[in-house]
Structure formats: structure tokens, C-alpha cells
Coordinates of C-alpha atoms in Angstrom, one line a residue:
M271 CA 84.9 73.8 98.5
S272 CA 84.9 76.1 95.5
G273 CA 81.8 74.5 94.0
T274 CA 79.4 76.5 96.1
T275 CA 79.7 80.2 96.9
R276 CA 80.6 80.7 100.5
K277 CA 79.6 83.8 102.5
I278 CA 82.6 84.7 104.8
L279 CA 83.2 87.6 107.2
V280 CA 86.8 88.1 108.2
T281 CA 88.4 90.5 110.7
S282 CA 91.9 91.4 111.9
A283 CA 92.6 92.6 115.4
L284 CA 91.9 96.3 115.8
P285 CA 95.1 98.4 115.8
Y286 CA 95.3 100.6 118.9
A287 CA 94.9 104.3 118.1
N288 CA 97.9 105.7 120.0
G289 CA 100.7 105.1 117.5
S290 CA 101.8 104.2 114.0
I291 CA 101.6 100.8 112.3
H292 CA 105.0 99.0 112.2
M293 CA 106.5 95.9 110.6
G294 CA 105.2 93.6 113.4
H295 CA 101.6 94.7 112.9
L296 CA 101.8 94.1 109.2
V297 CA 102.3 90.3 109.7
E298 CA 98.7 90.1 110.7
Y299 CA 97.1 92.5 108.2
L300 CA 99.0 91.0 105.2
Q301 CA 98.2 87.5 106.3
T302 CA 94.5 88.3 106.5
D303 CA 94.5 90.3 103.3
I304 CA 96.1 87.5 101.4
W305 CA 93.5 85.0 102.6
V306 CA 90.6 87.4 101.8
R307 CA 91.9 88.1 98.3
F308 CA 92.3 84.4 97.7
Q309 CA 88.7 83.7 98.7
K310 CA 87.5 86.5 96.4
L311 CA 89.6 85.2 93.6
R312 CA 87.9 81.8 94.1
G313 CA 84.5 83.5 93.6
H314 CA 83.4 83.5 97.2
K315 CA 81.6 86.4 98.9
C316 CA 84.3 87.4 101.4
T317 CA 83.9 90.6 103.5
Y318 CA 86.9 92.0 105.4
V319 CA 86.2 94.6 108.1
C320 CA 88.4 96.3 110.7
A321 CA 88.5 99.4 112.9
S322 CA 90.8 101.5 115.0
D323 CA 90.6 100.6 118.7
A324 CA 89.9 104.0 120.1
H325 CA 89.2 103.7 123.8
G326 CA 91.2 103.3 127.0
T327 CA 93.5 105.2 129.4
P328 CA 96.6 105.2 127.1
V329 CA 94.6 107.1 124.4
M330 CA 93.3 109.5 127.0
I331 CA 96.8 110.2 128.4
K332 CA 98.4 110.6 125.0
A333 CA 95.7 113.1 123.9
R334 CA 96.3 115.1 127.1
E335 CA 100.0 115.2 126.4
L336 CA 99.3 116.5 122.9
G337 CA 96.8 119.0 124.1
I338 CA 94.0 117.6 121.9
S339 CA 90.8 115.7 122.6
P340 CA 90.9 111.8 122.5
E341 CA 88.4 112.0 119.6
D342 CA 90.8 114.2 117.6
L343 CA 93.7 111.9 118.4
T344 CA 91.9 108.8 117.3
E345 CA 90.7 110.5 114.1
R346 CA 94.2 111.5 113.2
I347 CA 95.7 108.1 113.9
S348 CA 92.8 106.3 112.1
A349 CA 93.5 108.4 109.0
E350 CA 97.1 107.4 109.2
F351 CA 96.1 103.7 109.5
V352 CA 93.9 103.9 106.4
R353 CA 96.6 105.6 104.4
D354 CA 99.4 103.1 105.3
F355 CA 97.2 100.0 105.0
A356 CA 96.1 101.1 101.6
A357 CA 99.7 101.6 100.5
F358 CA 100.4 98.0 101.5
G359 CA 97.5 96.8 99.5
V360 CA 95.4 95.8 102.5
D361 CA 91.9 96.0 101.0
F362 CA 89.3 96.4 103.8
D363 CA 85.7 96.4 102.8
N364 CA 85.2 98.7 105.7
F365 CA 87.5 100.4 108.2
H366 CA 85.7 102.0 111.1
T367 CA 86.4 103.1 114.7
T368 CA 85.2 101.7 118.0
H369 CA 84.3 105.2 119.1
S370 CA 81.1 105.0 117.0
P371 CA 77.3 105.0 117.6
E372 CA 77.1 101.5 116.1
N373 CA 79.6 100.2 118.7
E374 CA 78.0 102.0 121.6
A375 CA 74.6 100.6 120.7
L376 CA 75.9 97.1 120.4
V377 CA 78.0 97.2 123.6
I378 CA 74.9 98.3 125.5
E379 CA 72.8 95.6 123.9
I380 CA 75.3 92.9 124.8
F381 CA 75.7 94.2 128.3
E382 CA 72.0 94.4 129.0
A383 CA 71.5 90.9 127.5
L384 CA 74.1 89.5 129.8
Q385 CA 72.6 91.3 132.7
K386 CA 69.2 89.8 131.9
V387 CA 70.5 86.2 132.1
G388 CA 72.4 87.0 135.4
D389 CA 75.9 87.0 134.0
I390 CA 76.8 90.5 135.1
Y391 CA 77.4 91.3 138.8
T392 CA 79.2 93.9 140.9
R393 CA 82.0 93.5 143.4
T394 CA 84.2 95.9 145.3
I395 CA 87.9 95.6 144.5
E396 CA 91.1 97.4 145.7
Q397 CA 93.1 99.3 143.2
A398 CA 96.1 101.6 142.9
Y399 CA 95.0 105.2 142.9
D400 CA 97.1 108.3 142.0
E401 CA 96.0 111.1 144.3
K402 CA 97.8 113.8 142.4
E403 CA 96.2 112.8 139.0
G404 CA 92.9 111.9 140.7
M405 CA 92.4 108.6 139.0
F406 CA 92.7 104.8 139.4
L407 CA 95.8 103.4 137.6
P408 CA 95.8 100.6 135.1
D409 CA 98.4 97.9 136.1
R410 CA 100.8 99.1 133.4
F411 CA 100.7 102.7 134.7
V412 CA 102.4 101.5 137.9
R413 CA 106.1 100.6 137.9
G414 CA 108.4 99.4 140.6
T415 CA 110.8 96.6 141.6
C416 CA 109.9 93.0 140.8
P417 CA 108.9 91.1 144.0
R418 CA 110.5 87.9 142.7
C419 CA 113.9 88.9 141.1
D420 CA 114.3 92.5 142.4
S421 CA 114.7 93.9 138.8
E422 CA 113.9 97.6 138.9
D423 CA 111.5 99.6 136.7
Q424 CA 109.1 96.8 135.9
Y425 CA 105.4 97.0 135.0
G426 CA 102.7 96.5 137.6
D427 CA 101.4 93.3 136.0
A428 CA 104.5 91.4 134.9
C429 CA 108.3 91.4 135.0
E430 CA 110.0 91.6 131.7
V431 CA 113.2 90.1 133.2
C432 CA 112.0 87.0 135.0
G433 CA 108.5 86.6 133.6
A434 CA 106.7 86.7 136.9
T435 CA 103.1 87.9 136.9
Y436 CA 101.6 89.8 139.9
S437 CA 99.4 92.7 140.9
P438 CA 100.7 96.3 141.4
A439 CA 100.2 95.8 145.1
D440 CA 103.0 93.2 145.0
L441 CA 105.6 95.6 143.6
I442 CA 108.4 96.9 145.7
D443 CA 108.6 100.7 145.8
P444 CA 105.7 101.3 143.3
V445 CA 105.3 104.6 141.6
S446 CA 102.7 106.1 139.3
V447 CA 103.9 106.4 135.7
L448 CA 101.8 109.6 135.3
S449 CA 102.9 111.6 138.3
G450 CA 105.9 109.8 139.8
T451 CA 104.1 109.7 143.2
I452 CA 103.5 106.6 145.3
P453 CA 100.0 105.3 144.6
V454 CA 97.6 104.6 147.4
K455 CA 95.1 101.7 147.7
R456 CA 91.5 102.6 147.3
D457 CA 88.3 100.6 147.0
S458 CA 85.9 100.8 143.9
E459 CA 82.9 98.9 142.8
H460 CA 83.4 97.1 139.5
Y461 CA 81.2 95.2 137.1
F462 CA 82.1 91.6 136.3
F463 CA 81.2 89.0 133.6
R464 CA 80.7 85.4 134.9
L465 CA 83.2 83.8 132.6
S466 CA 83.5 80.9 135.1
K467 CA 79.9 79.8 134.2
Y468 CA 80.9 79.2 130.5
E469 CA 83.5 76.4 130.7
K470 CA 81.3 73.6 129.3
R471 CA 79.9 75.8 126.5
L472 CA 83.4 77.1 125.6
K473 CA 84.8 73.5 125.4
A474 CA 81.9 72.7 123.0
W475 CA 82.8 75.7 120.9
L476 CA 86.5 74.8 120.9
A477 CA 85.6 71.3 119.6
S478 CA 84.1 72.8 116.5
A479 CA 86.5 75.8 116.0
R480 CA 89.5 73.9 114.4
L481 CA 92.0 75.9 116.4
E482 CA 95.7 75.3 115.9
K483 CA 97.4 72.8 118.2
S484 CA 99.5 75.2 120.2
V485 CA 96.4 77.4 120.8
L486 CA 94.5 74.4 122.1
A487 CA 97.4 73.4 124.4
K488 CA 97.4 76.9 125.9
L489 CA 93.6 76.8 126.3
E490 CA 93.9 73.5 128.2
E491 CA 96.4 75.3 130.6
W492 CA 93.8 78.1 131.2
F493 CA 91.0 75.6 131.8
D494 CA 93.1 73.6 134.2
A495 CA 93.9 76.8 136.1
G496 CA 90.2 77.6 136.3
L497 CA 88.4 80.4 134.4
R498 CA 88.1 83.6 136.4
D499 CA 85.3 86.1 136.1
W500 CA 86.2 89.2 134.0
D501 CA 86.3 92.8 135.2
I502 CA 84.5 94.7 132.4
S503 CA 84.4 98.2 134.0
R504 CA 86.7 101.1 134.6
D505 CA 86.4 104.3 136.7
A506 CA 86.2 107.8 135.5
P507 CA 88.2 109.6 134.1
Y508 CA 88.2 107.2 131.2
F509 CA 87.8 107.5 127.4
G510 CA 85.1 105.1 126.5
F511 CA 81.4 104.4 126.7
Q512 CA 79.6 105.1 130.0
I513 CA 77.8 102.1 131.5
P514 CA 74.0 102.8 131.6
G515 CA 72.6 103.7 135.0
T516 CA 76.0 104.9 136.4
D517 CA 77.6 108.2 136.9
N518 CA 81.3 107.3 136.7
K519 CA 81.7 103.8 135.4
Y520 CA 82.8 103.0 131.8
F521 CA 83.0 99.8 129.8
Y522 CA 86.5 98.4 129.8
V523 CA 88.1 98.9 126.3
W524 CA 88.6 95.1 126.0
L525 CA 84.8 94.7 126.0
D526 CA 84.0 97.2 123.4
A527 CA 87.1 96.5 121.2
P528 CA 86.0 93.1 119.9
V529 CA 82.4 94.4 119.6
G530 CA 84.0 96.7 117.1
Y531 CA 84.1 93.8 114.7
L532 CA 80.3 93.7 114.8
A533 CA 80.0 97.5 114.7
S534 CA 82.3 97.9 111.7
F535 CA 80.2 95.3 109.8
K536 CA 77.0 96.9 110.9
H537 CA 78.3 100.3 109.6
L538 CA 79.0 98.5 106.3
C539 CA 75.6 96.7 106.2
D540 CA 73.8 100.0 106.7
R541 CA 75.3 101.2 103.4
R542 CA 75.0 98.0 101.4
D543 CA 71.9 96.3 100.3
D544 CA 73.6 92.9 99.7
L545 CA 74.7 92.4 103.3
D546 CA 72.5 91.5 106.2
F547 CA 73.9 91.9 109.7
D548 CA 71.8 89.2 111.3
E549 CA 72.8 86.7 108.6
Y550 CA 76.4 86.8 109.9
W551 CA 76.0 87.6 113.6
R552 CA 72.9 85.7 114.7
P553 CA 72.8 81.9 115.1
G554 CA 71.3 79.6 112.5
H555 CA 72.7 81.0 109.3
D556 CA 75.0 79.3 106.7
T557 CA 77.7 82.0 106.9
E558 CA 81.3 81.9 108.2
V559 CA 83.1 84.3 110.6
Y560 CA 86.8 84.2 111.2
H561 CA 89.1 86.3 113.3
F562 CA 92.9 86.8 112.6
I563 CA 94.8 87.8 115.7
G564 CA 98.3 87.7 117.3
K565 CA 99.0 85.0 119.8
D566 CA 99.3 87.6 122.6
I567 CA 95.6 88.2 122.6
M568 CA 94.3 84.6 122.4
Y569 CA 92.8 84.7 125.9
F570 CA 90.4 87.5 125.0
H571 CA 89.4 85.9 121.6
T572 CA 89.1 82.3 122.6
L573 CA 87.6 82.6 126.1
F574 CA 86.0 86.0 126.9
W575 CA 84.8 86.8 123.4
P576 CA 82.9 83.6 122.4
A577 CA 81.4 83.4 125.9
V578 CA 80.2 87.1 125.7
L579 CA 78.7 86.4 122.3
E580 CA 77.0 83.2 123.2
G581 CA 75.6 84.7 126.5
A582 CA 74.2 87.7 124.7
G583 CA 72.5 85.7 121.9
F584 CA 75.0 86.3 119.1
R585 CA 76.8 83.6 117.0
T586 CA 80.3 82.6 117.9
P587 CA 83.2 82.7 115.3
G588 CA 83.9 79.7 113.2
S589 CA 87.5 79.9 114.2
V590 CA 90.3 82.2 115.5
F591 CA 93.5 82.1 113.5
A592 CA 96.5 83.2 115.6
H593 CA 100.0 84.0 114.3
G594 CA 103.3 84.5 116.0
F595 CA 105.4 87.6 116.6
L596 CA 107.9 89.2 114.2
T597 CA 111.6 89.3 114.9
V598 CA 114.1 91.3 112.8
N599 CA 117.5 89.8 112.1
G600 CA 116.7 87.1 114.7
Q601 CA 116.0 89.6 117.5
K602 CA 113.2 91.6 119.1
M603 CA 112.5 94.8 117.1
S604 CA 114.8 97.5 118.5
K605 CA 114.7 101.3 118.1
S606 CA 118.4 101.6 118.8
R607 CA 119.3 99.1 116.1
G608 CA 116.9 100.7 113.7
T609 CA 114.8 97.5 113.4
F610 CA 111.7 99.0 114.9
I611 CA 110.5 100.0 111.5
K612 CA 107.3 101.9 110.9
A613 CA 105.1 101.1 107.9
R614 CA 105.6 104.6 106.6
T615 CA 109.4 104.4 106.9
Y616 CA 109.3 101.1 104.8
L617 CA 107.0 102.7 102.2
D618 CA 109.4 105.7 101.9
N619 CA 112.1 103.3 100.8
L620 CA 110.8 100.0 99.4
N621 CA 108.0 98.5 97.3
P622 CA 105.3 97.0 99.5
S623 CA 105.0 94.0 97.1
Y624 CA 108.4 92.9 98.4
L625 CA 107.2 92.6 102.0
R626 CA 103.9 91.0 101.0
Y627 CA 105.9 88.3 99.2
Y628 CA 108.5 87.9 101.9
Y629 CA 106.0 87.5 104.7
A630 CA 104.0 85.0 102.6
A631 CA 107.1 83.0 102.0
K632 CA 107.6 82.7 105.8
L633 CA 104.0 82.4 107.0
G634 CA 102.3 79.2 108.0
P635 CA 99.1 78.4 110.1
T636 CA 100.9 78.1 113.4
T637 CA 101.8 80.6 116.2
E638 CA 105.6 80.3 115.5
D639 CA 107.3 83.6 115.3
I640 CA 108.7 84.6 111.9
D641 CA 111.9 86.4 111.2
L642 CA 112.5 89.3 108.9
N643 CA 116.1 88.8 108.1
L644 CA 117.1 91.9 106.0
D645 CA 119.9 90.2 104.1
D646 CA 117.7 87.2 103.3
F647 CA 114.9 89.7 102.4
I648 CA 117.1 91.3 99.7
A649 CA 118.3 87.9 98.4
R650 CA 114.9 86.2 98.3
V651 CA 113.0 89.0 96.7
N652 CA 115.7 89.5 94.0
S653 CA 116.0 85.7 93.4
D654 CA 112.3 84.8 93.4
L655 CA 110.4 87.8 92.2
I656 CA 112.9 89.3 89.8
G657 CA 115.2 86.4 88.8
K658 CA 112.5 83.8 88.5
L659 CA 108.9 85.2 88.2
V660 CA 109.2 88.5 86.3
N661 CA 112.1 87.1 84.3
I662 CA 109.8 84.6 82.5
A663 CA 107.7 87.4 81.1
S664 CA 110.6 89.7 80.3
R665 CA 112.4 86.9 78.3
C666 CA 109.4 86.2 76.2
A667 CA 107.4 89.4 75.7
G668 CA 109.8 91.2 73.4
F669 CA 109.8 88.5 70.8
I670 CA 106.0 88.5 70.6
S671 CA 105.9 92.3 70.3
K672 CA 108.7 92.7 67.8
N673 CA 108.3 89.7 65.6
F674 CA 104.6 88.7 65.8
D675 CA 102.8 92.1 66.0
G676 CA 102.1 91.5 69.7
K677 CA 100.0 88.4 69.0
L678 CA 100.1 85.2 70.9
A679 CA 100.2 81.9 69.1
P680 CA 97.0 79.9 68.6
S681 CA 98.4 76.9 70.4
L682 CA 100.9 76.0 73.1
H683 CA 104.3 74.5 72.4
D684 CA 104.2 72.1 75.3
N685 CA 100.8 71.2 76.6
A686 CA 102.2 68.7 79.1
L687 CA 104.2 71.4 80.9
F688 CA 101.3 73.8 81.0
G689 CA 99.2 70.9 82.3
Q690 CA 101.5 70.4 85.2
V691 CA 101.1 74.1 86.3
A692 CA 97.4 74.1 85.7
G693 CA 97.0 70.8 87.5
A694 CA 98.6 72.3 90.7
S695 CA 95.6 74.7 91.0
G696 CA 93.9 72.5 93.6
S697 CA 97.0 71.9 95.7
I698 CA 98.0 75.6 95.8
A699 CA 94.4 76.6 96.6
E700 CA 94.4 74.1 99.5
H701 CA 97.6 75.7 100.9
Y702 CA 96.1 79.1 100.8
E703 CA 92.9 77.9 102.4
K704 CA 94.8 76.4 105.3
R705 CA 97.0 79.5 105.5
E706 CA 100.1 77.5 104.5
Y707 CA 101.4 80.4 102.4
S708 CA 105.0 79.3 102.6
K709 CA 104.1 76.0 101.0
A710 CA 102.2 77.7 98.3
M711 CA 105.1 80.0 97.6
R712 CA 107.5 77.1 97.3
M713 CA 105.3 75.3 94.8
I714 CA 104.8 78.4 92.7
M715 CA 108.6 79.2 92.6
A716 CA 109.4 75.6 91.7
F717 CA 107.2 76.0 88.7
A718 CA 108.9 79.4 87.9
D719 CA 112.2 77.5 87.9
E720 CA 110.6 74.9 85.4
A721 CA 109.4 77.7 83.2
N722 CA 112.9 79.3 83.1
R723 CA 114.5 76.0 82.4
Y724 CA 112.0 75.5 79.5
I725 CA 113.0 78.9 78.0
D726 CA 116.8 78.2 78.6
D727 CA 116.3 74.9 76.8
K728 CA 114.4 76.4 73.8
K729 CA 116.6 79.5 73.5
P730 CA 114.2 81.7 71.5
W731 CA 117.0 84.3 71.1
I732 CA 118.8 81.7 68.9
M733 CA 115.7 80.3 67.3
I734 CA 114.7 83.7 66.0
K735 CA 117.9 83.9 63.9
D736 CA 117.2 80.7 62.0
E737 CA 114.5 80.9 59.3
K738 CA 113.6 77.2 60.0
T739 CA 112.7 77.9 63.6
T740 CA 111.5 81.5 63.5
A741 CA 107.9 80.5 63.4
D742 CA 108.4 78.3 66.4
V743 CA 109.5 81.3 68.5
Q744 CA 105.9 82.5 68.7
A745 CA 104.7 79.2 70.2
V746 CA 107.6 78.9 72.6
C747 CA 107.2 82.5 73.9
T748 CA 103.4 82.0 74.1
Q749 CA 104.2 78.9 76.2
G750 CA 106.4 81.0 78.5
L751 CA 103.9 83.8 78.9
N752 CA 101.1 81.4 79.7
L753 CA 103.2 79.8 82.4
F754 CA 103.9 83.2 83.8
R755 CA 100.2 84.1 83.6
S756 CA 99.1 81.0 85.5
L757 CA 101.8 81.6 88.2
M758 CA 100.8 85.3 88.4
I759 CA 97.1 84.3 89.0
Y760 CA 98.3 82.0 91.8
L761 CA 100.3 84.9 93.2
A762 CA 97.5 87.5 92.8
P763 CA 96.5 87.3 96.5
V764 CA 100.0 88.0 97.6
L765 CA 101.1 90.5 94.8
P766 CA 97.8 92.3 93.8
A767 CA 99.6 95.4 92.4
V768 CA 102.0 93.3 90.3
A769 CA 99.1 91.0 89.2
D770 CA 97.1 94.1 88.1
D771 CA 100.0 95.2 85.9
A772 CA 100.6 91.8 84.5
R773 CA 96.9 91.4 83.7
A774 CA 97.0 94.8 81.9
F775 CA 100.1 93.7 79.9
L776 CA 98.3 90.5 78.8
G777 CA 95.2 92.6 77.8
E778 CA 92.8 91.0 80.2
R779 CA 90.1 92.8 82.3
S780 CA 89.8 90.4 85.2
W781 CA 91.0 87.1 86.6
H782 CA 89.3 84.3 88.4
W783 CA 91.3 81.5 90.1
S784 CA 90.2 78.9 87.5
D785 CA 91.7 81.1 84.7
A786 CA 95.1 79.7 85.6
E787 CA 93.9 76.3 84.2
T788 CA 93.0 77.7 80.7
P789 CA 95.7 79.1 78.4
L790 CA 95.5 82.5 76.8
L791 CA 95.9 82.0 73.0
G792 CA 95.6 83.9 69.8
T793 CA 95.1 87.3 71.4
S794 CA 97.1 90.5 71.3
I795 CA 99.1 91.6 74.3
N796 CA 100.5 95.0 75.1
K797 CA 104.1 96.1 75.2
F798 CA 105.9 94.8 78.2
K799 CA 107.0 97.2 80.9
P800 CA 109.2 96.1 83.9
L801 CA 106.9 94.8 86.6
L802 CA 109.4 95.0 89.5
T803 CA 113.0 96.2 90.0
R804 CA 115.7 94.7 92.2
V805 CA 116.0 95.6 95.8
E806 CA 119.2 97.4 96.5
A807 CA 121.0 96.9 99.8
K808 CA 121.4 100.7 100.1
Q809 CA 117.6 101.1 100.2
V810 CA 117.4 98.7 103.2
S811 CA 120.3 100.4 104.9
R812 CA 118.6 103.8 104.5
M813 CA 115.4 102.5 106.0
V814 CA 117.3 101.1 109.0
E815 CA 119.1 104.4 109.5
Q816 CA 115.8 106.4 109.3
S817 CA 114.3 104.1 111.9
K818 CA 117.2 104.9 114.2
E819 CA 116.5 108.6 113.8
D820 CA 112.9 108.0 114.7
A821 CA 113.4 108.3 118.4
N822 CA 109.9 107.8 119.6
P823 CA 107.7 105.6 117.4
G824 CA 104.3 104.8 118.9
T825 CA 103.8 101.1 119.4
G826 CA 100.2 101.0 118.2
E827 CA 99.7 97.8 120.2
Q828 CA 96.2 96.7 120.9
S829 CA 95.2 98.2 124.2
V830 CA 95.4 96.7 127.7
D831 CA 93.4 99.3 129.7

């Protein structure tokens, strides 16, 4: 696969601009960033775009509460996103916003194309209406008693206690979240997309999209239940793009949010001569497009989205990669327990490289949830990164600097051992390609154990004291540093900041994946500086305590209305 240069466009789901990034969100952005960095390290042209999801009722209401415009709120939150993502090493080629001229133009183009082929129609529906606020209410802005289990204070679309799904009209004693008044029923004309027409075409796309087994199983359930046409409009007041030819109708945020993938890429293409929008988003080109998402938004990305794209004359994604949720200490993230941890709170206490590695060590290609066990986090980071990986370099570098003028030996001491590590390049690359990060991490750390056993066996600290073996120390330590270097190249997608420091220490300007297969010999290296320090339990405890003090963190979830 690495023989020819691939042209790949990658996206992550758009973070919703009404709150801060937290540990749960980072699963997705770190998973995506690792995959993108791996592709770039292999020499492929891989472009990573994202944007803040700016529209919808929650943003409008939050801005009103703060006494600012929705535009000001989304700009403020977007700036925070960019800052926090950068601190975690998430390297977007472009981060834009769905409240942009590119997005509006593309949404209208898609809408009008679907209209032209007869896939848009209008229908009158009945909705909950808040007379005091003068607006129709999204399902989640109505709360009441569950009609199935009688649990109180449940959302208007689903019960968190028994799992029942229903409409706000089914709630017992419904009230508006905004005003506390009882909503009334009122008719409104809405625009619909004929998703029901696309079943055969969607099944054809699914056959080629290489989706994960659990995703396919869920899709079969949805097909068996029958595809329902999709309501793509909302009534004023609403923060979004107005539907052409209407006075008070707006595109539903879930229509313009995924179009934000195209808009962010278009925004980038307009500034770069080496990227062509049509080459990636029109059919018939030898390019690849992949979406990384959470399993909670599979319906939108595996049914609505490919149908909308195909109907409007755009290319469909090559695949959609869905991941599971994050638990902390085996439980749902909790504000009261201090396990609902914001990205910024983590950054105020801990090195982001630790979390990048820990998530990689847990992540696979399935939708299984992963657990951030804080005790295991401390133990694994200290054992793998400090005790194994960095330890290889720290045990060897000093001897080269002090005794051999910082110069590596002209040959390796054990070519067979280096050959084992170099020979694993293809297997490790395949694990990255398939998003089997946990398997890649296990292989790499097994080689780190081998390297440390080699150093333990040779004991350069004893060899240096004997005139007969002093000269051999250079070869032994060159061997150790080359094993470290190869493993560091393999880990560069996961630990980019540590890899940059390691590369500078070894006196190299850049790395390519294949460099792990060729030893670095006879060159001068720089004085070694500690690449990472141990995680202290008190740092993690402080982070948890600070998260408890943060009484009202925004969820930042992708929007529902």
C-alpha cells in the first residue's frame, strides 16, 4: 500500500460550539490524528480537516443566556477548541466553522440539487410550541414523566432510565425547559428529504465501505425497521442558514453540520494550489475520503449523509470509522466524582503525551467503549513510556557523550536483533492502517522489553570499567540507541512531541516510516535530555479535585437540534 502515494481526506465529527472539549471527545480526535500522522509518515498526501458545529437552538439559547450574539459565542468557543486541540498535538490542516460562506453556498447547492431530482418535499407536522418564548421546541427542550416507566424529569425524545423512545407529545406533564410553561401543540410546514428512496443505493454503498461488523449489524436493524424520510428544516427563531425562498424556515443543523466537512476542505483548497476540491468530492477520482465519528451519530453518517451526497451529485465517503464511548474508572463520566474532565483541566496538570499513549494502548477498530482507569493510567505510562521506552535512550546516551565524543559506532553490535525490530515495520504499519492501535503498542513495547534485556545482558556500565571491553561499549550503546530510534519512529504518530525531541537528540532533521529499517551509524548525537518524567499520583488527584470544583462544564456534544 505504501508503494504508491495515496491522496486521502480525513475528518473528525465537528465539536458542538456550546461548551469545552473533554476527555470523551479526545478519544475521537486523538484516534484520528494518530491515523493521519501515520499516513503522512508513510509518505502519503493525507489532509485532515474539521470545524466547529456552530448552528442550532442550543447555541442560540446559550448565547442569549450570556447576553452575546451566537456568532460571538461560536467564535469564542472555536478559539478555545483550536487552542486545546493544538495542545494535545491534534494537527488539523484546516479547522473552520459551519457558520461560513463556504458552508452556506454548499448547503444551498446540495438542497437545490436534491430539489431538482424530486427528493425534497414539504409536509405539515405537529410540534410542541412554547407560547411564552414564542418558538417551537426541539424534543430535548421538553421534559416530563416517561410514559412507559413513570420516571420524572425525562427528555422529550427518550427516557434515560428505561431507554424508551417517544415524542414530546407522549410525555406525561410536559414542560418547556426554557420557560417552565406547558407547551401547546401547533402545526408547521417542514421540508423533508426522501431518505426512503435510497435504500438500494445505500446498500450498494455499504457493500463497498468496509464498515465494522457492529456498525453493519445496527444498519441492518435500521433497514429492517424501514428508512424514514428526514425532516431537514426548523422554524424561526433559529441560528442557522435560511432556506432560499422562505421567510422563516432554516436548514436543520444536522444537514449543514456534515456539509461542514466539504466547506472546511473548500476553505483550505481556496488557499492551497496543491488541493482541488472536485478531485476529492466529485465522483470518478482516485482519492480517498474517511470520516471518524462516535457510535452515537452512526445513523446520520451511514444513512442520511451518503444518501444526501449521492442524490446531490457528490462522491460518498470510502468508509466511516466509528468508535465507542469513554468511561472513567469503569463508570460514566461524572461531575460529582470529578471524572468529567475538561481537556484544559487535564493540560493544567499532565503531559498530553501520556493521554495520547494511553488511548492508543486501548483503542481498536471496533465500537467497544474504552475505559480511562486512572490508577492503570499512572501505572501504564510510568511502566511503558518511562520504564521501558525512554529508559533505553537514557541508559545508552551518557556513555556515547562522555566516552566517545557523542559519536555513534560505525556498525551495530547485534544485527539480528536490529533486524527483528526493522522487520516488524510492515506488521506495525498494518495495525495502524486498520486502526488496531492497541496491537501496535503491544508489539512496540515488547521490542522495548527486548532492547532493555539486551542492555541488561551487556551491562555497558561494567564494560566501560574494563580496558578490554571499553571499545565495545560504543557499539553496544549504538545498538541500544538504534533500537530506541526505530521504536520512536513507530511511535511518532502517537507521541509526536516526544518523537520531535528524540529526533533532535539524534541530530536528524526529519523521519520517514522506512527510516526505522535503516540504522543510524557513525554520526554525532546531541547531549541527552530527559524526554518524559514519571506521572505522580498527586497530579492525577489534583486534576480530579479541580474537575469537582468545575460545577458546570459544557458538554460540547455534537448538536441534536
